[in-house]
Amino acid sequence: MINLAARDILHGWGKFVFTGVGLGLLIGVTLSMAGIYRGLVDDGKALLAIGGADLWVVQRDTLGPYAEPSSVRDDAYRSLLGIPGVAAAGNVTYLTMQIEHARGEVRVMLVGFQPGHPGEPGYLVAGRPITRSHYEAIADMRSGLSLNERIRIRRHEYIVVGLTRRMVSSGGDPMLFVPLKDAQEVQFLKDNDALVNERARSAANPAFNRPGVPGLLEAVQASQTNSHQVNVVLLRLAPDADETRVAEQIRRWKHLEAYTRADMDEILVAKLIATSARQIFMFLVILSVVSATIVAFIIYTMTLNKVREIAVLKLIGARNRTIALMILQQALGLGVIGFIVGRTAAALWAPIFPKYVLLLPGDAVRGALLVLLICALASVVAIRAALRVDPAAAIGG
Amino acid sequence: MAQPAIEINGLAKRYGEGDAAVDALKGVDMMIQPGEVVGLIGPSGSGKSTLLKCLGAVIEPTSGRMALAGKAIYDNGWKVTDLRALRRDRIGFVFQAPYLIPFLNVTDNVALLPMLAGLPNSQAREQARQMLAALDVGHRTQAQVRQLSGGEQQRVSIARALVNEPPIVLADEPTAPLDSERALTVIRILNQMAQRFQTAIIVVTHDEKIIPTFKRLYHIRDGRTFEAAGEGRAA
Ligand SMILES: Nc1ncnc2c1ncn2[C@@H]1O[C@H](COP(=O)(O)OP(=O)(O)O)[C@@H](O)[C@H]1O
Ligand SMILES: [Mg+2]
């Protein structure tokens, strides 16, 4: 027996391939959406890997520092170091901001860290670590900054001394590492006008400016301008320490929240990325429905154009099964072309996406199966129409 | 005497029920011998197509009897379980237009029938080529359908009807779209093939050009058949 579906496709291949390519671009978009989701998860994992931390200590009752704002005093790390099992501690601040450089603007996550402590960028692809305590920066390649470039952040100029790769925030913004003190100043210090303003207001407040208490106003003003806050204290534990036990102790005695890597994973994926994931899922559903509609429509019109041939085939003794199989194979053929085009397109355009697109082979396999399933379902309408064709219709009325 | 290829007695067909019922066939009697080509003529709406569809086993008669080569296929009910196989193996069809499958080449259009009957592709194609050669289109076996002339297409469609060497062939106005010369050619071919394969052929027509060629004619009027001798002029 010859393959009727293949012959029909070859006979009208122009229309078929054209439709297949259109379907393929849709599938490409779908695969890219899945890739963007995978990229988000992967970015999250990379984010957690950066500082070499085992525990994240944040403000009580918050999901900080990535999913919610968190503020911890920067001297807390000293008492944390006293807990058995804690090997190292590092203060870290995070602030997403817009910075200007020679060729324009870039959105970065400014990370303040203490060199030599948890939270420092582990691996540099170029340059050197920060050695001075001020105004040096390490930038992620994604930012577009280059080595020895000078950039202005608020009131000061920094020089880029090192470059990293794949160090981005959960939002996909490239990281810019600077010494903790500088970052604290950027994050918690106000600009000159605000400063003067605040001092004047404190001075005008009778509670702070009491005639009988000399030095009170100055003390209040000093505490306002000081910045002794960080967003998180990263802890590295001794090899034999039990992270959940240490976390439990921190919660009980230090009035702080402590998250293990598994906790952070859960927060990033289940909470922070959840909305994006739902959004992407919605797109997947819509794109699947659109693809199914296209396949159904094309296969249905192809079938309607063949009603007479189908009647003749039935009259001369073709089984219903033979005809249904022909239509099903055409739908699947459309799916195969679409998938190949889509997978290729997704791979080709992934690098030009602003966000990281991670195309997993497993997703491709799942996508292929889904495409074939959708095509099979879409062919049902056409198959039903074909089975209703009356062989008597071939004989004139 | 040999068994008649086709024998029909008192065949009736009613479409619909109650007030809407139409008695398309009221009492059809026919007897056709192997190798015979007979004409079936009658005005529009007289029941020609209905009779062809009953004999072609695509619609079920209401009552009566039909036998092929002495074996009843219908006797107030189908006597054959697989009508599809009956059509495939024992009945050839020729339509008003060639109705070839446009996405198959000439050989495969014809070879499709033996393939549907389960023959291996190579054997089916060999059989098709032989039949195409018998119909003088052996040189077009590799052509696509759209590359053929109208006359060639009709020959290919006759080859398709004959390739399984069925005992009967039903032709439904096979010359309708053709000019006089081509119409006569088709009839000549049908006569030659009937002789060669001992096929009984019924040609439904109202084509004045070919009516004189039949040796025997059935008139059908108002659902009943009347037999008449034809002129039997050579086509
Ligand atoms: N499927 C059908 N349902 C109801 N009536 C039909 C149907 N097919 C044919 N008829 C009626 O049966 C009669 C015979 O029709 P038909 O066999 O097509 O005649 P012919 O082919 O000689 O023109 C006509 O009156 C026609 O209206
Ligand atoms: Mg008719």
XYZ file of C-alpha atoms and ligand atoms in Angstrom:
660
model
C 0.000 0.000 0.000
C 1.282 3.470 -0.776
C 1.310 6.258 1.769
C -1.557 8.460 0.614
C -0.775 11.209 3.145
C 2.802 11.593 1.946
C 1.724 11.653 -1.702
C -0.879 14.297 -1.004
C 1.626 16.408 0.937
C 4.231 16.134 -1.833
C 1.613 17.050 -4.409
C 0.687 20.284 -2.652
C 3.874 20.797 -0.669
C 4.066 24.583 -1.123
C 0.934 25.275 0.891
C 1.841 22.557 3.344
C 5.366 23.794 4.000
C 4.157 27.384 4.223
C 1.647 26.401 6.876
C 4.251 24.261 8.610
C 6.655 27.197 8.814
C 3.936 29.468 10.216
C 3.052 26.855 12.772
C 6.759 26.415 13.436
C 7.236 30.064 14.327
C 4.389 29.740 16.821
C 6.003 26.651 18.266
C 9.299 28.551 18.368
C 7.667 31.268 20.455
C 6.188 28.606 22.722
C 9.553 26.914 23.211
C 11.148 30.291 23.898
C 8.544 31.010 26.574
C 9.425 27.719 28.236
C 13.099 28.618 27.806
C 12.550 31.965 29.503
C 10.963 30.215 32.456
C 13.875 27.782 32.653
C 16.195 30.772 32.402
C 14.471 32.422 35.364
C 14.881 29.299 37.475
C 18.469 28.953 36.362
C 19.189 32.605 37.113
C 17.752 32.001 40.576
C 20.030 29.042 41.129
C 22.998 31.040 39.887
C 22.029 33.870 42.238
C 22.078 31.528 45.215
C 25.412 30.101 44.153
C 27.196 33.444 43.955
C 28.215 34.196 47.522
C 29.110 30.664 48.530
C 26.639 30.917 51.418
C 24.970 28.138 53.401
C 22.569 30.333 55.358
C 20.847 33.633 54.573
C 20.133 35.650 57.713
C 17.500 38.339 57.152
C 15.075 40.554 59.009
C 12.497 38.701 61.061
C 9.160 37.896 59.361
C 10.446 38.713 55.910
C 11.203 36.598 52.871
C 14.323 38.666 52.219
C 16.564 39.595 50.739
C 15.428 38.808 47.158
C 11.673 38.371 47.447
C 11.047 41.023 50.114
C 13.014 43.945 51.531
C 15.020 43.042 54.598
C 17.126 45.148 56.905
C 19.617 43.787 59.422
C 22.082 45.794 61.528
C 25.560 45.390 60.162
C 27.032 44.414 63.516
C 24.765 41.404 63.840
C 27.305 39.246 62.012
C 29.659 39.380 64.985
C 27.214 37.677 67.293
C 26.269 35.271 64.482
C 29.922 34.236 64.263
C 29.630 33.180 67.886
C 27.096 30.473 67.117
C 28.680 27.017 66.962
C 28.988 25.758 63.413
C 29.223 29.162 61.765
C 32.553 29.395 59.969
C 32.287 32.778 58.242
C 29.856 35.642 57.906
C 29.547 38.457 55.427
C 27.311 41.515 55.229
C 25.682 42.075 51.884
C 23.431 44.791 50.482
C 21.356 44.660 47.315
C 19.962 47.615 45.448
C 18.544 47.639 41.950
C 19.367 50.885 40.221
C 19.952 52.572 36.938
C 23.522 53.622 36.231
C 25.046 55.594 33.435
C 28.137 54.689 31.520
C 29.935 55.866 28.433
C 27.495 54.302 25.972
C 24.238 54.834 27.788
C 22.312 53.548 30.747
C 22.054 50.097 32.242
C 19.902 48.635 34.973
C 22.039 46.752 37.475
C 21.789 45.165 40.878
C 24.332 46.926 43.052
C 25.796 44.403 45.493
C 27.760 45.611 48.474
C 30.025 42.934 49.931
C 33.039 42.509 52.147
C 36.034 41.133 50.251
C 37.167 37.852 51.765
C 33.763 37.109 53.293
C 30.735 35.185 52.044
C 28.984 37.203 49.385
C 31.972 38.040 47.261
C 31.854 37.117 43.561
C 33.598 33.795 43.295
C 34.927 33.523 39.789
C 36.142 36.384 37.633
C 36.390 35.984 33.881
C 38.683 39.013 33.617
C 40.454 41.518 35.821
C 41.138 41.182 39.510
C 39.236 41.161 42.797
C 38.546 44.405 44.629
C 41.622 45.371 46.663
C 40.890 48.917 47.734
C 38.165 49.650 50.224
C 36.463 52.276 48.068
C 35.322 53.061 44.534
C 36.260 49.853 42.826
C 33.657 47.681 41.148
C 33.278 44.232 39.604
C 30.671 44.113 36.860
C 28.835 41.285 35.171
C 29.474 41.015 31.439
C 25.735 41.384 30.800
C 25.945 45.011 31.934
C 28.021 45.850 28.876
C 30.675 47.445 31.070
C 34.287 46.753 30.274
C 37.439 46.503 32.284
C 38.896 49.825 33.531
C 35.724 51.640 32.549
C 34.792 54.509 34.846
C 31.197 54.773 35.970
C 29.367 57.223 38.155
C 27.131 55.933 40.950
C 25.438 58.764 42.792
C 28.153 61.067 44.110
C 31.235 59.007 43.302
C 33.115 57.631 40.384
C 34.057 53.938 40.321
C 36.470 51.964 38.218
C 35.610 48.503 36.924
C 38.462 46.193 37.971
C 36.925 42.787 37.294
C 34.259 41.052 35.218
C 31.970 38.133 36.015
C 29.641 35.975 33.980
C 26.079 34.737 34.758
C 25.785 36.797 37.911
C 22.351 38.369 37.638
C 19.495 39.216 39.978
C 16.299 37.179 40.024
C 14.937 39.832 37.680
C 17.769 39.205 35.238
C 19.625 42.462 35.955
C 23.411 42.133 35.839
C 25.216 42.542 39.153
C 27.657 45.272 39.980
C 29.762 44.451 43.036
C 31.186 47.298 45.129
C 32.703 47.457 48.628
C 30.071 47.240 51.368
C 30.689 50.723 52.786
C 30.194 52.319 49.374
C 27.039 50.357 48.783
C 25.648 51.256 52.181
C 26.268 54.876 51.436
C 24.492 54.610 48.103
C 21.602 52.716 49.620
C 21.044 54.409 52.940
C 22.533 57.864 52.638
C 20.415 60.645 51.400
C 21.491 63.336 49.024
C 22.709 66.707 50.286
C 19.383 68.515 50.072
C 17.542 65.762 51.893
C 20.279 65.766 54.520
C 20.033 69.487 55.202
C 16.286 69.244 55.181
C 16.218 66.418 57.700
C 18.656 68.165 60.020
C 16.536 71.281 59.992
C 13.447 69.253 60.804
C 15.166 67.461 63.684
C 16.398 70.792 64.997
C 12.866 72.171 64.825
C 11.497 69.172 66.744
C 11.349 70.141 70.423
C 11.690 66.510 71.460
C 15.174 66.287 69.938
C 16.298 69.834 70.628
C 15.885 70.231 74.360
C 17.548 73.167 75.946
C 18.464 71.139 79.041
C 20.096 68.253 77.232
C 23.236 69.350 75.435
C 24.475 67.044 72.656
C 21.105 65.274 72.108
C 20.408 66.947 68.778
C 23.891 66.112 67.505
C 23.480 62.468 68.543
C 20.117 62.194 66.818
C 21.470 63.760 63.668
C 24.477 61.449 63.657
C 22.270 58.363 63.955
C 20.134 59.598 61.100
C 23.026 60.016 58.749
C 24.797 56.830 59.676
C 24.101 53.755 57.684
C 24.563 50.646 59.701
C 22.111 48.468 57.868
C 22.586 45.617 55.419
C 20.016 43.463 53.635
C 21.367 40.064 54.532
C 24.136 38.381 56.428
C 25.478 35.426 54.521
C 26.884 32.604 56.624
C 29.224 29.853 55.642
C 29.019 26.865 57.964
C 31.643 24.443 59.163
C 31.638 21.212 57.131
C 30.102 19.174 59.951
C 27.464 21.739 60.972
C 23.758 20.995 60.618
C 22.277 23.916 58.733
C 18.725 23.476 59.984
C 19.961 23.354 63.596
C 22.016 26.503 63.146
C 19.079 28.227 61.439
C 16.824 27.214 64.326
C 19.246 28.693 66.856
C 19.456 31.961 64.949
C 15.686 32.236 64.849
C 15.358 31.528 68.541
C 18.170 33.635 69.961
C 18.929 36.384 67.526
C 15.451 37.549 66.587
C 16.363 37.137 62.952
C 15.152 34.887 60.210
C 17.570 32.328 58.763
C 17.020 30.468 55.514
C 18.873 27.442 54.218
C 19.699 27.052 50.552
C 16.670 24.788 50.131
C 14.487 27.474 51.760
C 15.879 30.121 49.415
C 15.350 27.851 46.432
C 11.743 27.454 47.454
C 11.299 31.212 47.990
C 12.835 32.079 44.622
C 11.048 29.467 42.550
C 7.727 29.141 44.363
C 7.221 32.759 45.333
C 9.353 35.148 43.321
C 9.177 33.370 39.953
C 5.658 32.008 40.514
C 3.874 34.928 38.872
C 6.163 34.826 35.864
C 5.656 31.096 35.666
C 1.878 31.479 35.695
C 2.146 34.169 33.054
C 4.293 31.936 30.877
C 1.908 29.045 31.441
C -0.957 31.224 30.241
C 1.002 32.002 27.095
C 1.686 28.307 26.585
C -2.020 27.520 26.850
C -2.987 30.294 24.430
C -0.272 29.365 21.936
C -1.315 25.716 22.103
C -4.918 26.644 21.387
C -3.859 28.895 18.502
C -1.621 26.167 17.053
C -4.393 23.601 17.377
C -6.805 25.940 15.623
C -4.392 26.508 12.750
C -3.697 22.806 12.289
C -7.384 21.957 12.553
C -8.316 24.628 10.039
C -5.661 23.663 7.502
C -6.285 19.935 7.763
C -10.031 20.524 7.623
C -9.830 22.636 4.451
C -7.403 20.148 2.885
C -9.944 17.431 3.618
C -12.916 19.398 2.302
C -10.975 19.981 -0.909
C -10.667 16.211 -1.253
C -14.286 15.224 -0.629
C -14.723 13.841 -4.131
C -11.457 11.897 -3.995
C -12.476 10.533 -0.616
C -15.857 9.450 -1.994
C -14.091 7.691 -4.882
C -11.614 6.050 -2.509
C -14.477 4.755 -0.390
C -16.410 3.583 -3.430
C -13.511 1.593 -4.804
C -13.049 -0.090 -1.463
C -10.739 1.948 0.754
C -11.373 1.392 4.442
C -12.436 4.246 6.694
C -9.303 3.443 8.651
C -7.141 4.085 5.553
C -8.736 7.486 5.030
C -8.605 8.477 8.706
C -4.956 7.451 8.810
C -4.197 9.583 5.765
C -5.634 12.677 7.466
C -3.986 11.902 10.802
C -0.614 11.470 9.105
C -0.997 14.792 7.347
C -1.734 16.519 10.638
C 1.247 14.837 12.258
C 3.400 15.760 9.250
C 2.411 19.366 9.748
C 3.356 19.004 13.414
C 6.761 17.525 12.582
C 7.605 20.323 10.140
C 6.320 22.858 12.666
C 8.363 21.398 15.467
C 11.601 21.279 13.464
C 11.121 24.869 12.302
C 10.128 25.956 15.809
C 13.055 24.295 17.565
C 15.476 25.767 15.041
C 13.936 29.226 15.302
C 13.985 29.132 19.104
C 17.678 28.191 19.092
C 18.489 30.900 16.546
C 16.751 33.753 18.292
C 17.508 32.753 21.911
C 20.792 34.758 22.080
C 19.116 38.020 21.090
C 16.541 37.832 23.891
C 17.301 40.304 26.678
C 16.598 37.612 29.264
C 18.384 34.320 29.570
C 16.628 31.655 27.468
C 17.512 28.137 28.544
C 16.329 25.524 26.014
C 16.353 22.174 27.782
C 16.319 18.967 25.673
C 13.628 17.613 28.004
C 11.402 20.588 27.229
C 11.954 20.003 23.510
C 10.878 16.370 23.864
C 7.826 17.372 25.904
C 7.100 20.094 23.348
C 7.341 17.634 20.462
C 4.942 15.231 22.158
C 2.545 18.070 22.919
C 2.683 19.282 19.306
C 1.949 15.789 17.989
C -0.891 15.394 20.484
C -2.361 18.761 19.496
C -2.084 17.882 15.802
C -3.752 14.530 16.383
C -6.607 16.197 18.252
C -6.877 18.904 15.611
C -7.286 16.274 12.901
C -10.350 14.816 14.625
C -12.705 17.368 13.061
C -11.362 16.650 9.577
C -11.455 12.892 10.123
C -15.082 13.080 11.232
C -15.924 15.077 8.101
C -14.125 12.528 5.926
C -15.878 9.588 7.541
C -19.232 11.233 6.847
C -18.462 11.439 3.115
C -20.910 9.147 1.309
C -19.328 6.823 -1.289
C -22.595 7.143 -3.238
C -21.680 10.804 -3.808
C -19.173 9.687 -6.459
C -22.050 8.445 -8.587
C -23.893 11.309 -10.259
C -27.354 12.262 -8.997
C -25.764 -21.512 -21.050
C -23.379 -19.635 -18.751
C -24.618 -17.863 -15.634
C -25.766 -14.313 -16.340
C -23.281 -11.821 -14.977
C -26.049 -9.643 -13.593
C -29.550 -10.693 -12.738
C -32.050 -8.330 -11.125
C -35.626 -9.206 -10.252
C -38.327 -6.911 -8.899
C -35.865 -4.502 -7.380
C -37.458 -1.592 -5.505
C -36.010 1.374 -3.721
C -37.924 3.841 -1.617
C -36.240 7.014 -0.314
C -37.620 8.511 2.887
C -40.763 7.577 4.774
C -44.418 8.505 5.078
C -45.549 11.540 3.100
C -42.003 12.358 2.016
C -41.379 8.882 0.586
C -40.146 8.667 -3.004
C -40.366 5.379 -4.855
C -37.320 5.771 -7.092
C -37.364 2.122 -8.256
C -40.650 0.235 -8.409
C -39.803 -2.981 -10.172
C -36.574 -3.379 -12.025
C -35.767 -6.540 -13.944
C -32.514 -6.977 -15.806
C -30.352 -9.770 -17.093
C -26.912 -9.187 -18.576
C -24.485 -11.797 -19.852
C -20.707 -11.746 -19.416
C -19.013 -9.729 -22.172
C -22.172 -7.749 -22.889
C -22.388 -3.962 -22.960
C -25.895 -2.650 -22.421
C -27.238 0.889 -22.344
C -29.512 2.157 -19.587
C -31.439 5.199 -20.746
C -34.250 7.238 -19.322
C -35.276 10.786 -18.548
C -33.887 12.706 -15.653
C -35.255 11.528 -12.321
C -36.286 8.147 -13.693
C -34.046 6.214 -11.277
C -30.900 5.482 -13.321
C -28.462 6.638 -10.641
C -30.480 4.928 -7.933
C -30.252 1.619 -9.781
C -26.496 2.048 -10.254
C -26.033 2.813 -6.569
C -28.014 -0.272 -5.549
C -26.063 -2.487 -7.896
C -22.860 -0.777 -6.763
C -23.709 -1.691 -3.155
C -23.503 1.870 -1.870
C -27.193 2.176 -1.022
C -29.503 -0.559 0.161
C -32.568 -1.447 -1.928
C -35.928 -1.766 -0.213
C -36.844 -5.128 -1.692
C -36.205 -7.472 -4.626
C -33.185 -9.532 -5.649
C -29.784 -8.910 -7.243
C -27.316 -11.638 -8.207
C -23.809 -11.456 -9.624
C -22.672 -14.512 -11.604
C -25.529 -16.543 -10.218
C -24.821 -15.655 -6.600
C -27.343 -13.477 -4.778
C -25.798 -10.401 -3.255
C -29.174 -9.001 -2.256
C -32.374 -10.877 -1.591
C -34.663 -8.677 0.473
C -31.526 -7.928 2.460
C -27.780 -8.021 1.820
C -26.370 -11.502 1.376
C -22.787 -10.254 1.568
C -21.268 -9.030 4.827
C -18.356 -7.013 3.436
C -19.849 -4.639 0.844
C -16.575 -2.744 0.687
C -14.714 -5.872 -0.444
C -17.577 -6.651 -2.844
C -17.160 -3.259 -4.521
C -13.402 -3.546 -4.557
C -13.146 -7.054 -5.990
C -16.244 -7.558 -8.139
C -17.476 -4.192 -9.367
C -15.675 -1.602 -11.470
C -16.834 2.008 -11.581
C -16.495 4.573 -14.348
C -17.800 8.047 -13.552
C -18.998 11.085 -15.502
C -15.586 12.633 -15.056
C -12.397 10.600 -14.614
C -12.274 11.376 -10.864
C -8.628 10.343 -10.656
C -6.718 10.975 -7.434
C -4.695 14.105 -8.277
C -1.835 13.385 -5.892
C -1.082 9.942 -7.324
C 0.625 9.355 -10.658
C -1.083 7.394 -13.422
C 0.256 3.974 -12.420
C -0.606 4.409 -8.757
C -4.106 5.649 -9.537
C -4.733 2.279 -11.142
C -2.501 0.212 -8.840
C -4.381 1.562 -5.822
C -7.166 -0.991 -6.330
C -5.052 -4.145 -6.255
C -3.117 -2.544 -3.391
C -6.362 -2.027 -1.462
C -7.070 -5.693 -2.147
C -3.802 -6.525 -0.414
C -1.439 -7.098 -3.326
C 2.199 -6.045 -2.792
C 3.033 -2.686 -4.398
C 5.307 -4.070 -7.116
C 2.760 -6.663 -8.218
C -0.074 -4.136 -8.108
C 1.923 -1.712 -10.246
C 2.777 -4.424 -12.751
C -0.911 -5.276 -13.040
C -1.720 -1.577 -13.463
C 0.882 -1.139 -16.206
C -0.529 -4.085 -18.124
C -4.049 -2.679 -17.924
C -2.847 0.795 -18.919
C -1.083 -0.733 -21.909
C -4.285 -2.542 -22.887
C -5.991 0.865 -22.910
C -3.243 2.448 -25.047
C -1.954 4.706 -22.286
C 1.029 2.510 -21.434
C 3.355 5.365 -22.386
C 1.904 7.690 -19.710
C 2.404 5.476 -16.680
C 4.779 7.876 -14.922
C 2.808 11.018 -15.759
C 0.939 13.103 -13.216
C -2.829 13.233 -13.644
C -2.847 16.936 -14.546
C -0.423 16.278 -17.433
C -2.936 14.032 -19.223
C -5.491 15.067 -21.819
C -9.175 14.532 -21.054
C -9.305 11.448 -23.261
C -6.221 9.964 -21.611
C -7.702 10.598 -18.183
C -10.864 8.751 -19.144
C -8.783 5.795 -20.383
C -6.889 5.735 -17.089
C -10.191 5.758 -15.199
C -11.395 2.809 -17.280
C -8.122 1.023 -16.532
C -8.814 1.618 -12.840
C -12.317 0.152 -13.183
C -10.954 -2.945 -14.903
C -7.657 -3.591 -13.153
C -9.081 -6.069 -10.626
C -10.873 -7.761 -13.545
C -14.311 -7.459 -11.962
C -17.193 -9.422 -13.529
C -19.247 -6.223 -13.847
C -18.519 -2.575 -14.573
C -20.963 0.249 -13.872
C -20.456 3.345 -16.007
C -22.357 6.471 -15.012
C -22.680 8.798 -18.028
C -19.050 8.131 -19.014
C -19.250 10.191 -22.198
C -21.152 13.196 -20.862
C -18.315 15.725 -21.075
C -16.793 14.357 -24.291
C -17.241 15.338 -27.937
C -18.767 12.859 -30.336
C -15.526 11.313 -31.558
C -14.112 10.834 -28.067
C -17.460 9.549 -26.789
C -17.498 6.863 -29.477
C -13.898 5.984 -28.663
C -14.825 5.383 -25.008
C -17.675 3.102 -26.054
C -15.371 1.226 -28.422
C -12.883 0.734 -25.612
C -15.620 -0.505 -23.270
C -16.755 -2.985 -25.908
C -13.213 -4.239 -26.488
C -12.619 -4.664 -22.781
C -15.957 -6.416 -22.280
C -14.914 -8.889 -24.964
C -11.407 -9.332 -23.665
C -12.230 -9.789 -19.967
C -15.780 -11.122 -20.372
C -17.040 -8.224 -18.314
C -20.699 -7.245 -18.182
C -20.933 -3.473 -18.542
C -23.924 -1.243 -17.847
C -23.628 2.217 -19.362
C -26.033 4.806 -17.980
C -26.462 7.520 -20.581
C -28.703 9.990 -22.259
C -26.035 10.720 -24.861
C -27.731 10.512 -28.311
C -24.366 9.989 -29.997
C -23.697 6.643 -28.352
C -27.202 5.201 -27.976
C -27.116 3.621 -31.464
C -23.994 1.630 -30.521
C -25.726 -0.628 -28.006
C -26.969 -4.012 -29.116
C -29.318 -4.094 -26.208
C -30.911 -1.273 -24.228
C -32.889 -0.914 -21.063
C -35.279 1.996 -20.859
C -36.154 3.117 -17.413
C -39.191 5.246 -16.804
C -40.843 6.085 -13.526
C -38.845 3.449 -11.671
C -39.566 0.540 -14.042
C -37.325 -0.996 -16.725
C -38.283 -1.984 -20.262
C -35.944 -3.974 -22.439
C -35.404 -2.990 -26.070
C -33.164 -4.150 -28.882
C -30.570 -1.605 -29.935
C -29.089 -0.844 -33.331
C -25.743 -2.272 -32.370
C -23.857 -0.043 -34.789
C -20.109 -0.317 -34.559
C -18.678 2.580 -32.620
N -31.135 10.455 -1.649
C -32.368 10.664 -2.124
N -33.373 10.950 -1.287
C -34.622 11.142 -1.750
N -34.962 11.048 -3.020
C -34.005 10.756 -3.935
C -32.649 10.559 -3.521
N -31.906 10.295 -4.632
C -32.756 10.317 -5.670
N -34.002 10.597 -5.248
C -35.204 10.657 -6.079
O -35.352 9.418 -6.735
C -35.750 9.622 -8.058
C -34.748 8.988 -9.005
O -33.522 9.701 -8.932
P -32.196 9.291 -9.702
O -31.962 7.858 -9.464
O -31.130 10.236 -9.352
O -32.637 9.508 -11.220
P -31.756 9.763 -12.492
O -30.355 9.367 -12.188
O -32.393 8.893 -13.529
O -31.890 11.186 -12.840
C -35.886 11.129 -8.260
O -37.244 11.462 -8.101
C -35.059 11.696 -7.174
O -35.622 12.923 -6.765
Mg -28.584 10.427 -12.523
